[in-house]
Tab-separated table of C-alpha atoms and ligand atoms in Angstrom:
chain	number	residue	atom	x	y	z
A	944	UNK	CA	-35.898	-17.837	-13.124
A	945	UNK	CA	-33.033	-17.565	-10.662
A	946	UNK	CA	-33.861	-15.251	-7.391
A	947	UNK	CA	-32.112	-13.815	-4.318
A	948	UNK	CA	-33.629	-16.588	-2.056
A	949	UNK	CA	-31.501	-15.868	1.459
A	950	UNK	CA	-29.556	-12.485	2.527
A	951	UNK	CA	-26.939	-13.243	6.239
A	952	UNK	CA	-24.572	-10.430	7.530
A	953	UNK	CA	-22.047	-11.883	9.330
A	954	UNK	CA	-20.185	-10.468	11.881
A	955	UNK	CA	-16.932	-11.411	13.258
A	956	UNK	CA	-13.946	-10.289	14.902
A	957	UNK	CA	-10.915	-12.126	13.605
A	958	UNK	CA	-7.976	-10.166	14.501
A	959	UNK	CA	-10.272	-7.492	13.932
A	960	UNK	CA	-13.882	-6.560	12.718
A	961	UNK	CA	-15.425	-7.438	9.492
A	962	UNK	CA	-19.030	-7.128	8.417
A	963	UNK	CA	-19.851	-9.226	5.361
A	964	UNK	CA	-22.709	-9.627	3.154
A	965	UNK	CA	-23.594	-13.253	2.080
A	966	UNK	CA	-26.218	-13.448	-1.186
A	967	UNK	CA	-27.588	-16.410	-2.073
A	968	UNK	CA	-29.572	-17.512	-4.893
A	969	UNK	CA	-32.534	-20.234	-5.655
A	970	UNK	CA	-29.875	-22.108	-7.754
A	971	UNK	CA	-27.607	-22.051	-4.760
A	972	UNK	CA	-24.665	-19.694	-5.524
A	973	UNK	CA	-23.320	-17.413	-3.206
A	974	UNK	CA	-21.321	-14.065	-3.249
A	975	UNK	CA	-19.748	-12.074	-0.808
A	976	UNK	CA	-19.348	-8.234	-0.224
A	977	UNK	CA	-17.249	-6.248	2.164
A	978	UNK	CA	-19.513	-3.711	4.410
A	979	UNK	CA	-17.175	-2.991	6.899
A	980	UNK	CA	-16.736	0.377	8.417
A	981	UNK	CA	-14.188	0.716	10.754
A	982	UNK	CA	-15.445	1.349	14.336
A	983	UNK	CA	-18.946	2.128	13.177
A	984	UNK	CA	-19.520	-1.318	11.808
A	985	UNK	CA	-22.958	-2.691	13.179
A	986	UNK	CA	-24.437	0.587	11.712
A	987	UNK	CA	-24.071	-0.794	8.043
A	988	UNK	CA	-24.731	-4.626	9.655
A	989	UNK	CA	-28.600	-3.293	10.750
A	990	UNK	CA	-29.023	-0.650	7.460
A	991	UNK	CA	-27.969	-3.845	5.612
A	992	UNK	CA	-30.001	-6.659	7.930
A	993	UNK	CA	-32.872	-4.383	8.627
A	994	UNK	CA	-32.939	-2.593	5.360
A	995	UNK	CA	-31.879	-3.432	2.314
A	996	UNK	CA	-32.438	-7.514	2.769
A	997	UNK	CA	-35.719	-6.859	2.481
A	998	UNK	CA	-36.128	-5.624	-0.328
A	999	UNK	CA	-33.240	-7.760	-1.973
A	1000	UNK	CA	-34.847	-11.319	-1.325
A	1001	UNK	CA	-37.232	-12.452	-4.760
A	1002	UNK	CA	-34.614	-10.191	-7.008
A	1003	UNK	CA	-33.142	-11.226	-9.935
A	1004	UNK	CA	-29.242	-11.390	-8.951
A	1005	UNK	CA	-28.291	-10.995	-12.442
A	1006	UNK	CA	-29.299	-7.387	-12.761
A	1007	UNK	CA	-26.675	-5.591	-11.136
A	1008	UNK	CA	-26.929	-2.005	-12.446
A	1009	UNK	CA	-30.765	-2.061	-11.573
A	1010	UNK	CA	-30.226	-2.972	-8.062
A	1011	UNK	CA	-27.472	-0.608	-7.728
A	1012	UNK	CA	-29.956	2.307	-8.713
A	1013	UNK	CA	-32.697	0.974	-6.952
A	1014	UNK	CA	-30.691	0.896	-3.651
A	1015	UNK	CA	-29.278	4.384	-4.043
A	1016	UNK	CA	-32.308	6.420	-5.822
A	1017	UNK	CA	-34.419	4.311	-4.131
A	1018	UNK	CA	-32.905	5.139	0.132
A	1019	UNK	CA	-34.110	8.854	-1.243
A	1020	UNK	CA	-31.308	9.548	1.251
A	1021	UNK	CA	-28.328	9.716	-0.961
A	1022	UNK	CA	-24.204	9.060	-0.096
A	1023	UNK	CA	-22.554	9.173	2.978
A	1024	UNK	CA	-20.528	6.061	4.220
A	1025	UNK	CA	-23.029	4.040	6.046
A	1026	UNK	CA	-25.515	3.975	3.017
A	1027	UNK	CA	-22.424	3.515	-0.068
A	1028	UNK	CA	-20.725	0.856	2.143
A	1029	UNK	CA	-24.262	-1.280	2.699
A	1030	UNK	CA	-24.764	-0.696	-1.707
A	1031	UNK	CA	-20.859	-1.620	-1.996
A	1032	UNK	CA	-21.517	-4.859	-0.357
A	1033	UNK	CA	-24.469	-5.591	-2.049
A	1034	UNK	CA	-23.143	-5.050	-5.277
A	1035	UNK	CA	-19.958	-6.583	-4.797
A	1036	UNK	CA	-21.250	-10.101	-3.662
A	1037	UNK	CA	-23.527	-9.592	-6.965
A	1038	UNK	CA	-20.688	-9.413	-9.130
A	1039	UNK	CA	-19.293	-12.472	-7.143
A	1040	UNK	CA	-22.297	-14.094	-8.040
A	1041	UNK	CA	-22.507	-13.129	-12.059
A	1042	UNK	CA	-18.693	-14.751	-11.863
A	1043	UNK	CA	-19.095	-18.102	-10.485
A	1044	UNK	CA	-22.782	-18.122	-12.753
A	1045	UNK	CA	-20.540	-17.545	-15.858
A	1046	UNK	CA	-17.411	-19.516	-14.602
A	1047	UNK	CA	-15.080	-16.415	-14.903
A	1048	UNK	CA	-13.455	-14.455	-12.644
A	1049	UNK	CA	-14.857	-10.962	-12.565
A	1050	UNK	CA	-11.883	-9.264	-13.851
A	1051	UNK	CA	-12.736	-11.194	-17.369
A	1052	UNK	CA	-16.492	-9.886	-16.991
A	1053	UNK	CA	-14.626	-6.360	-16.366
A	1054	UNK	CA	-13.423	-6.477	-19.872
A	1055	UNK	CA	-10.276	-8.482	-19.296
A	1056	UNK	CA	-6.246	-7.749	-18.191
A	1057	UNK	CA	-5.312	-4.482	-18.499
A	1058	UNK	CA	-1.664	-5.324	-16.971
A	1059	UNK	CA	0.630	-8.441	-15.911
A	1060	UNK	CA	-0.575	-7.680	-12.015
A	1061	UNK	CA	-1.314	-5.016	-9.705
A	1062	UNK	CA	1.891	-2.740	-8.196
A	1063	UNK	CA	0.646	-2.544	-4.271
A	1064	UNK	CA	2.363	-0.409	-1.427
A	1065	UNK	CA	2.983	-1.334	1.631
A	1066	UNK	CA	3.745	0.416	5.083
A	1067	UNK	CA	7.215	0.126	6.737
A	1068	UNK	CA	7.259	2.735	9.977
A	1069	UNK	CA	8.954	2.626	13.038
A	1070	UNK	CA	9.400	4.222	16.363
A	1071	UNK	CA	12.658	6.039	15.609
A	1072	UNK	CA	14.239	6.737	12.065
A	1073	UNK	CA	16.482	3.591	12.637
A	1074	UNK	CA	13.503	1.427	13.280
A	1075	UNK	CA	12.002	2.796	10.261
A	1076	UNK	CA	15.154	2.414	7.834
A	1077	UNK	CA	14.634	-1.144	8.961
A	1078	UNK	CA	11.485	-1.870	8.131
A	1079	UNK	CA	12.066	-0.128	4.655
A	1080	UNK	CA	14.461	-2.899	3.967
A	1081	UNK	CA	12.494	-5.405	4.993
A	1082	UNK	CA	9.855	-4.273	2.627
A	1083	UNK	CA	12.329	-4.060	-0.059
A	1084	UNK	CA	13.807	-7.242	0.762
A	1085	UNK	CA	10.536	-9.260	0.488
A	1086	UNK	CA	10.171	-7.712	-3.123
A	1087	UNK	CA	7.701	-4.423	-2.642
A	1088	UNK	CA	8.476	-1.966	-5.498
A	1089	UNK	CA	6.868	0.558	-3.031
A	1090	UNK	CA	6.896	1.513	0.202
A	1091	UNK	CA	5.291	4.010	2.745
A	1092	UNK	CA	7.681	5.311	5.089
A	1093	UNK	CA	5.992	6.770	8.273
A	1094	UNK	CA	8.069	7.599	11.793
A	1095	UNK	CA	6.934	8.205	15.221
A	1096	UNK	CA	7.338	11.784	15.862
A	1097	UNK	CA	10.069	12.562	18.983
A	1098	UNK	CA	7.770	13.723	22.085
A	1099	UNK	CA	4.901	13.362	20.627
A	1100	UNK	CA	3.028	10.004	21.740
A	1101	UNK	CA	0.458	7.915	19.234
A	1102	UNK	CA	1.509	9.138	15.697
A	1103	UNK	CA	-0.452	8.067	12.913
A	1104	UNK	CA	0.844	5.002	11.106
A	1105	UNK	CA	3.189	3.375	13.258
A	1106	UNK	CA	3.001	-0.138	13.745
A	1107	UNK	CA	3.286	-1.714	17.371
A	1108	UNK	CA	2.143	-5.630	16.311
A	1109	UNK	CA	2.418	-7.568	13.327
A	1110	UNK	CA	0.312	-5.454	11.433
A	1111	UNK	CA	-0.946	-1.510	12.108
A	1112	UNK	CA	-4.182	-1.818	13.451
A	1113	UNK	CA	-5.241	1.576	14.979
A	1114	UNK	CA	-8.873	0.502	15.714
A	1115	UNK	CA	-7.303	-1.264	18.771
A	1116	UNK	CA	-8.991	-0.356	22.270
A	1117	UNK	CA	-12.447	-0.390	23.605
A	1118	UNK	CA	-12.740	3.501	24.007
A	1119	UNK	CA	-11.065	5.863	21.702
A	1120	UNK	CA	-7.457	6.186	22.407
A	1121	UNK	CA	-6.560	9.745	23.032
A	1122	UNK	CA	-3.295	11.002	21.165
A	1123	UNK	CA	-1.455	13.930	21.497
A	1124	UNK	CA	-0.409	16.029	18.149
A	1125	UNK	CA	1.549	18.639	17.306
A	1126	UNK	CA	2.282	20.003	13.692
A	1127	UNK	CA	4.711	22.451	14.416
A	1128	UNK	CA	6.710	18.777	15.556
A	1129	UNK	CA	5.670	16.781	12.517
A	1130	UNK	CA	6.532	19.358	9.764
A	1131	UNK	CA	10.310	19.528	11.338
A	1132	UNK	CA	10.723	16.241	12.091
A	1133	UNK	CA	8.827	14.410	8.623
A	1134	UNK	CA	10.783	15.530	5.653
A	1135	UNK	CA	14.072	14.826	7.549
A	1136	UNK	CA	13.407	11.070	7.399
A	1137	UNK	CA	11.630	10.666	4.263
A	1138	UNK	CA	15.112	12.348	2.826
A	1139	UNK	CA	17.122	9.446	4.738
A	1140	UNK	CA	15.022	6.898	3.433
A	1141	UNK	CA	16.253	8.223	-0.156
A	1142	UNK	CA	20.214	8.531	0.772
A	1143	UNK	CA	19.986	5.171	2.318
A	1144	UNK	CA	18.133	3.268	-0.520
A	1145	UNK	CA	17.952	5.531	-3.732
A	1146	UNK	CA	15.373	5.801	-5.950
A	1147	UNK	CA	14.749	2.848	-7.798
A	1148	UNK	CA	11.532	2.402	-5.809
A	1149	UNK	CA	8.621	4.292	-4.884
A	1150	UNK	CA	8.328	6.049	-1.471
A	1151	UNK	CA	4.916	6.869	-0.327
A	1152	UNK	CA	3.253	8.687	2.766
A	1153	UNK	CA	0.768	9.465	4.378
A	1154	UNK	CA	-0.113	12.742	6.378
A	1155	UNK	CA	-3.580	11.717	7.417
A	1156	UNK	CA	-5.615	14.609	7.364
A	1157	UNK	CA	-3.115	16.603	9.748
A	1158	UNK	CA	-2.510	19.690	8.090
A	1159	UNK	CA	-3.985	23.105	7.156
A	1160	UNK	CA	-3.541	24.024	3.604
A	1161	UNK	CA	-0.729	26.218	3.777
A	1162	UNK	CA	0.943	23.511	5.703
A	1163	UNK	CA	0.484	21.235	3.130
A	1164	UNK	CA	2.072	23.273	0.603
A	1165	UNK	CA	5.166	23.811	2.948
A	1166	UNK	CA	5.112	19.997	3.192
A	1167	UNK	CA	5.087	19.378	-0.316
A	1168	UNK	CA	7.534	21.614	-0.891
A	1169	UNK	CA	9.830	20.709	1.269
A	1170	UNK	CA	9.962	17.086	0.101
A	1171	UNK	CA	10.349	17.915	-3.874
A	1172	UNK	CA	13.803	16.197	-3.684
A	1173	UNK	CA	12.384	13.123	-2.156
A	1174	UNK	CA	10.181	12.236	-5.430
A	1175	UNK	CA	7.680	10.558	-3.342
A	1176	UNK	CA	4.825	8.822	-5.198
A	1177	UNK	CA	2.485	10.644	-3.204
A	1178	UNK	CA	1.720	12.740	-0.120
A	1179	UNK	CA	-1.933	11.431	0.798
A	1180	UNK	CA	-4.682	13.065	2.681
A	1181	UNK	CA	-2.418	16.134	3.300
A	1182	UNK	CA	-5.745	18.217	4.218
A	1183	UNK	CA	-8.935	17.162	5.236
A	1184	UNK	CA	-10.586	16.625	2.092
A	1185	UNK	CA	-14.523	18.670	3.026
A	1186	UNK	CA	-13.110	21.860	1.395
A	1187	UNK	CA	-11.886	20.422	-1.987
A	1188	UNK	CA	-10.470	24.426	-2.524
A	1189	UNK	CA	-7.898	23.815	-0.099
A	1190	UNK	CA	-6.165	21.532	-2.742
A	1191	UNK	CA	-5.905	24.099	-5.204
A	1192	UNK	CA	-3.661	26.489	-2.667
A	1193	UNK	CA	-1.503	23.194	-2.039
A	1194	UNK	CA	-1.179	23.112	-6.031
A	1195	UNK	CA	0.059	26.566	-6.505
A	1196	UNK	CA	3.394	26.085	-4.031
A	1197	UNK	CA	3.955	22.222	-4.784
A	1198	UNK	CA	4.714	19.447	-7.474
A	1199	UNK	CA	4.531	16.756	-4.902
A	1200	UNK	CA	1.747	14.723	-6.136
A	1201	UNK	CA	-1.340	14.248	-4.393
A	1202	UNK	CA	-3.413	11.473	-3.322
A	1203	UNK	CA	-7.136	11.480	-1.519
A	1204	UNK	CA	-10.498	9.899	-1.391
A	1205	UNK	CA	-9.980	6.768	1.489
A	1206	UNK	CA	-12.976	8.099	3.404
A	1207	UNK	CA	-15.091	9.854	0.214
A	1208	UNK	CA	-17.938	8.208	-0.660
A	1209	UNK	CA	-19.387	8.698	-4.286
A	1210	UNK	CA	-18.075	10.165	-7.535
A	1211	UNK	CA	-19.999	13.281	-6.366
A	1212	UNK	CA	-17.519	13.577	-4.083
A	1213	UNK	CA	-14.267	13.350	-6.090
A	1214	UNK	CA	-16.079	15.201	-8.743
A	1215	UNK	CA	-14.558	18.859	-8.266
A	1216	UNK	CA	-11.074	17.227	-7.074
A	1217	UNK	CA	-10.987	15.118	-10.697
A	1218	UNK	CA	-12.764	17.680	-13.170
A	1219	UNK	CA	-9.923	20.461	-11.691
A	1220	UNK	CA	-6.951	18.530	-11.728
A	1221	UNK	CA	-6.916	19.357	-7.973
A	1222	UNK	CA	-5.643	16.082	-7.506
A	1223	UNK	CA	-2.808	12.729	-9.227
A	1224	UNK	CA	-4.700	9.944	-7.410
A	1225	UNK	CA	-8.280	9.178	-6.016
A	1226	UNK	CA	-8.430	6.333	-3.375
A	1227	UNK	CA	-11.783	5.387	-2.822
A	1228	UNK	CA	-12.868	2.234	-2.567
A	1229	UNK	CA	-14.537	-0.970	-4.058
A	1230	UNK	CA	-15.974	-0.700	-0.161
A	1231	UNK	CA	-16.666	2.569	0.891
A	1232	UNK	CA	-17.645	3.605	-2.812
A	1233	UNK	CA	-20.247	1.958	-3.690
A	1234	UNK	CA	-19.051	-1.463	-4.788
A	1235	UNK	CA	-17.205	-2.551	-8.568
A	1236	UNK	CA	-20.234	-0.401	-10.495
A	1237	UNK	CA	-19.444	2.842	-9.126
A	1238	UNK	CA	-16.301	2.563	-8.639
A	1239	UNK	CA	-15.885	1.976	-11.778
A	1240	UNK	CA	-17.631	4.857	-13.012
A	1241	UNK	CA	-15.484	6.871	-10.673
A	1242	UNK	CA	-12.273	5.377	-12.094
A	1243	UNK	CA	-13.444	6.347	-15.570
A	1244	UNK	CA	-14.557	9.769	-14.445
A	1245	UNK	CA	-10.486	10.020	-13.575
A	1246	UNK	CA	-9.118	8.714	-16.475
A	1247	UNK	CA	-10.278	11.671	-18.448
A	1248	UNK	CA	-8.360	13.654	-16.441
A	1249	UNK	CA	-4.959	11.593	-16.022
A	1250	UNK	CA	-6.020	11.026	-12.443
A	1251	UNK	CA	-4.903	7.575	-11.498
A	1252	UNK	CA	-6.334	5.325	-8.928
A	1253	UNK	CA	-4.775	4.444	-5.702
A	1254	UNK	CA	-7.190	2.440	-3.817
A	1255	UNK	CA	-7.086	2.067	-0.273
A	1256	UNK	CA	-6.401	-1.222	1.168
A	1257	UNK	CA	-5.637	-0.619	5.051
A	1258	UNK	CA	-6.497	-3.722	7.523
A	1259	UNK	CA	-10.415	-2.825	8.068
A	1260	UNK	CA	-10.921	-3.112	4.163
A	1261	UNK	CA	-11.552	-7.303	4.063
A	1262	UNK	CA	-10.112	-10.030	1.578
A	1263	UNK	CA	-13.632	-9.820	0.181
A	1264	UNK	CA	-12.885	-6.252	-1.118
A	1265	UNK	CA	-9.064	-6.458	-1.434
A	1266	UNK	CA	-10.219	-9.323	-3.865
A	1267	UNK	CA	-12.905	-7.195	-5.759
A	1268	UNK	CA	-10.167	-4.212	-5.617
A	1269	UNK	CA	-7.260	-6.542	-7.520
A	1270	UNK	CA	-10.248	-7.525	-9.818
A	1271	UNK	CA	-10.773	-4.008	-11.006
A	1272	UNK	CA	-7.369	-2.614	-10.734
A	1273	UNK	CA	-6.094	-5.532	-13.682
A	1274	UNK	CA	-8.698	-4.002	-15.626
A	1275	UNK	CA	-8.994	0.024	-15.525
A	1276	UNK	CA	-6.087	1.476	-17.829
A	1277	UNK	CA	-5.538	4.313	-15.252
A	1278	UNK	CA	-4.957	2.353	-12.092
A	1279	UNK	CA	-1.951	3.687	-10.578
A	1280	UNK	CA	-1.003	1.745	-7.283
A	1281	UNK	CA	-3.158	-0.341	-5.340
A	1282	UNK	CA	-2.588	-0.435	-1.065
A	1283	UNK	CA	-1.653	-3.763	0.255
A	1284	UNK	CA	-1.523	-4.020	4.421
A	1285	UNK	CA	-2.194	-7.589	4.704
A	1286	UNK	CA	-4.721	-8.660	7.707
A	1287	UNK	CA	-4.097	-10.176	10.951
A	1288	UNK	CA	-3.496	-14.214	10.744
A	1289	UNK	CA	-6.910	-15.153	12.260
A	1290	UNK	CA	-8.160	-13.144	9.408
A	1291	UNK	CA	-6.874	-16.051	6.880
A	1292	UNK	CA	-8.932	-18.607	9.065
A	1293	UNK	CA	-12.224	-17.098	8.138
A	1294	UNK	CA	-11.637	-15.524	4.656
A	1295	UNK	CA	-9.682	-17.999	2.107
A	1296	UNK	CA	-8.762	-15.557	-0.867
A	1297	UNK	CA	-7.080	-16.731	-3.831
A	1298	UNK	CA	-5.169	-13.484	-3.898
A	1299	UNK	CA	-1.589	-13.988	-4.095
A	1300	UNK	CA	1.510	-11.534	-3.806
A	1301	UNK	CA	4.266	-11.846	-6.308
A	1302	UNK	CA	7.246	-9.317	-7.658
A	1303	UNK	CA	6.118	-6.477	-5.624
A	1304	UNK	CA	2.176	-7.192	-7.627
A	1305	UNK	CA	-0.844	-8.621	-6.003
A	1306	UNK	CA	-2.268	-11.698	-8.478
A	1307	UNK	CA	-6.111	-12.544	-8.151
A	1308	UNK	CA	-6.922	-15.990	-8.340
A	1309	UNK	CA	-8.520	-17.898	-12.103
A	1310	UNK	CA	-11.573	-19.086	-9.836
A	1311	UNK	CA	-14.980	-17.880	-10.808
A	1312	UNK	CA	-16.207	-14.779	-9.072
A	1313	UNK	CA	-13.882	-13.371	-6.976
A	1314	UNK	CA	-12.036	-16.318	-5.391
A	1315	UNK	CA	-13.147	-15.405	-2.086
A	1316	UNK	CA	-14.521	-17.939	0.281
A	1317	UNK	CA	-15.798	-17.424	4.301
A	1318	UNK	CA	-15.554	-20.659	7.059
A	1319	UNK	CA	-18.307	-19.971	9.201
A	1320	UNK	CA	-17.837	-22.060	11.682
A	1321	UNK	CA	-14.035	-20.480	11.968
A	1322	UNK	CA	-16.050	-16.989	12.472
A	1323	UNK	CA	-17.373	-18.840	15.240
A	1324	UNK	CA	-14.448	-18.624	17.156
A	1325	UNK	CA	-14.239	-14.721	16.979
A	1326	UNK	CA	-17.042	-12.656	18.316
A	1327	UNK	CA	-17.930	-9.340	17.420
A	1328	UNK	CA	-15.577	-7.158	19.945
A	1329	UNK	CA	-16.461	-3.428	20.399
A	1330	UNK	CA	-13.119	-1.080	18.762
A	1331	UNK	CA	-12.613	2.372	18.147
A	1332	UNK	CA	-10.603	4.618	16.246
A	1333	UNK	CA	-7.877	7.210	18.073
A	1334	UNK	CA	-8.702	10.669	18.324
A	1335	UNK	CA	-6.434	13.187	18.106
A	1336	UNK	CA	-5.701	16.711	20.406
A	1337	UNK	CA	-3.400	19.113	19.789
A	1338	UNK	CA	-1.573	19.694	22.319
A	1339	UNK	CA	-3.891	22.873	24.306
A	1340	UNK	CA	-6.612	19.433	24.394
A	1341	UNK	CA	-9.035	20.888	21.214
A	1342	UNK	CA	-9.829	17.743	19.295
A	1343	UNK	CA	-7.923	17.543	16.019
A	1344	UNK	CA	-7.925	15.488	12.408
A	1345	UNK	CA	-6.914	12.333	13.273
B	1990	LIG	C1	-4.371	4.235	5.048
B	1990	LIG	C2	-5.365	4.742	6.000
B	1990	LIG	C3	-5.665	3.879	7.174
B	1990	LIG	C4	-6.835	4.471	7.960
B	1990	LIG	C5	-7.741	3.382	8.400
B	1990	LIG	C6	-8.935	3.902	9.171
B	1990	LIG	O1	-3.910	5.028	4.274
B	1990	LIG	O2	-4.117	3.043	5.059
B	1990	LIG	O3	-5.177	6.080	6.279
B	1990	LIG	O4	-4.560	3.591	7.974
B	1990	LIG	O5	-6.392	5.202	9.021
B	1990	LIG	O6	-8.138	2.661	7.283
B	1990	LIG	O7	-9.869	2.908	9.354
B	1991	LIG	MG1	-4.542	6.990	4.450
């Protein structure tokens, strides 16, 4: 009978830092799984190296669902990011694995297409409204159907979601970067250029964006409201997400839909939020949730509720789970939108995905399993390097949301 005969973590820092899981079996098939957890990433490489390999190796890598229960009822210690993002990787390179056994890609094993592709978002921003009205365009022009739109506010240095490279990549310095915030600022200044993206290019796209935890709840609902006219897709994260009642005050004064769940972990955590209609969209993810099963099982948990998904997809989520995510969003009937940042280049040299991007949809590839493959000796050539996420004070120096 087939086994788990070898269990590596690899970690590398191409462009940035990824953690992945490589399973391999006695008959020699492989599958990968994203564990990477931005800025606290060798925590889930030694829970995963130290832990769970362990008791992985001698397994029968066809029994997915067991190993999923067995990891988390098993740990006695139950959800939290470190423990759902070493599962998620686990049970994401199994899936691999039951692919390239049957010769199908996943999304077949999944239950088959749901849709033609999967609509992703990206992010335009920019360091004045100009810069941003730009990069709208240039998002529009290279066929996106949707767009976030997110500005640097005047005066007040480091906002969330602008982009100073290629790609955003806030995880960028060796200490936490420091930035400044001020709400009063942002709730002037926000709704103003979210209003000129709409005069300058209409409405026959989506506009997106994201407030990042920022706000208090009666802030959010004088956010919302003041961007009604703006139909935008979504606000996301527009309170920090611990207090689920906060969402229902937001409710009460607002219409603009809502979108959270990028750093939830299980559907124990998105319960309350589905169950009361609290919230439109739930973005967990294939990594940070637990891996295809639970997802899954989240996903489902939503459709009963017309709560559509809206997975994350930021630069620290890997090809390995951007694959798996494209997988599952052809599949569930309630996916809504799926995030698409792309990765830095060096990322391409490690990770070849067979995910393509077409008509404003990401495509996944025919191969078996999830069409994901990793060149270790590329890895090689990019080190683990130490990065951490900003923090943010407002502006008396107390530490704030980031
Ligand atoms: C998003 C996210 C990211 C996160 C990042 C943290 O919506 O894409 O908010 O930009 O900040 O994933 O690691
Ligand atoms: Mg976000």
């Amino acid at each position: 009978m087939t086994r788990i005969e070898r269990v590596d973590v690899l970690v590398a820092s191409p462009g940035r830092t990824f953690v992945t899981l490589r399973i391999t079996t006695s008959d020699g098939v492989t599958g990968l799984g994203d564990a990477t957890l931005n800025g606290r990433e060798l925590a889930v490489a030694s829970y995963l190296r130290d832990h769970v390999a362990p008791l992985l190796i001698g397994r029968d890598p066809a029994r997915i669902e067991d190993t999923w229960q067995y990891l988390y009822r098993g740990a006695y210690w139950r959800r939290g990011p470190v423990t759902m993002t070493a599962i998620a990787a686990v049970d994401t390179a199994l899936w691999d694995i039951k692919g390239k056994t049957a010769g199908l890609p996943v999304y077949e094993l999944l239950g088959g297409r749901s849709r033609d592709g999967v609509l992703v978002y990206s992010h335009a921003s920019g360091s004045d409204v100009p810069e941003l009205l730009d990069d709208v365009e240039r998002f529009l022009d290279l066929g996106y159907r949707a767009v976030r739109a997110q500005a640097a506010v005047p005066g007040v240095g480091g906002t969330y979601g602008v982009r100073k490279g290629k790609v955003y990549e806030p995880a960028a310095t060796d200490l936490p970067d420091e930035q400044p915030w001020d709400t009063e600022a942002y709730l002037r200044f926000a709704p103003g250029y979210l209003a000129e993206v709409r005069e300058r290019f209409g409405f026959g796209f989506h506009l997106l964006h994201d407030v990042h935890h920022r706000l208090s709840p009666i802030e959010a609902a004088r956010f919302g409201k003041s961007v009604e006219d703006c139909a935008l897709f979504w606000m996301e994260d527009p309170t920090p997400a611990e207090n689920q009642e906060a969402f229902r005050l937001i409710r009460r004064h607002t219409t603009t839909p809502i979108a959270t769940g990028e750093v939830l972990n299980s559907i124990w955590d998105v319960k309350d939020l589905i169950t009361e209609q609290l919230i439109d969209y739930v973005r967990t993810t294939v990594v940070h949730a637990g891996g295809i099963t639970h997802l899954r099982r989240i996903f489902d948990l939503a459709a009963l509720y017309q709560v559509r998904t809206g997975s994350h997809g930021a630069t620290d989520l890997s090809p390995v789970s951007m694959a798996a995510a494209v997988h599952l969003d052809l599949t569930v009937p309630n996916f809504g939108i799926q995030e698409h940042m792309g990765h830095p280049d060096e990322a391409a040299e490690v990770f070849r995905t067979g995910v393509t991007f077409a008509d404003g949809m990401l495509h996944p590839s025919d191969a078996p399993g999830l069409g994901v493959e990793y060149d270790d000796r590329a890895a090689e050539r990019y080190p683990y390097q130490q990065r951490y996420l900003p923090v943010a004070r407002r502006l008396d120096g107390s530490v704030h949301d980031w």
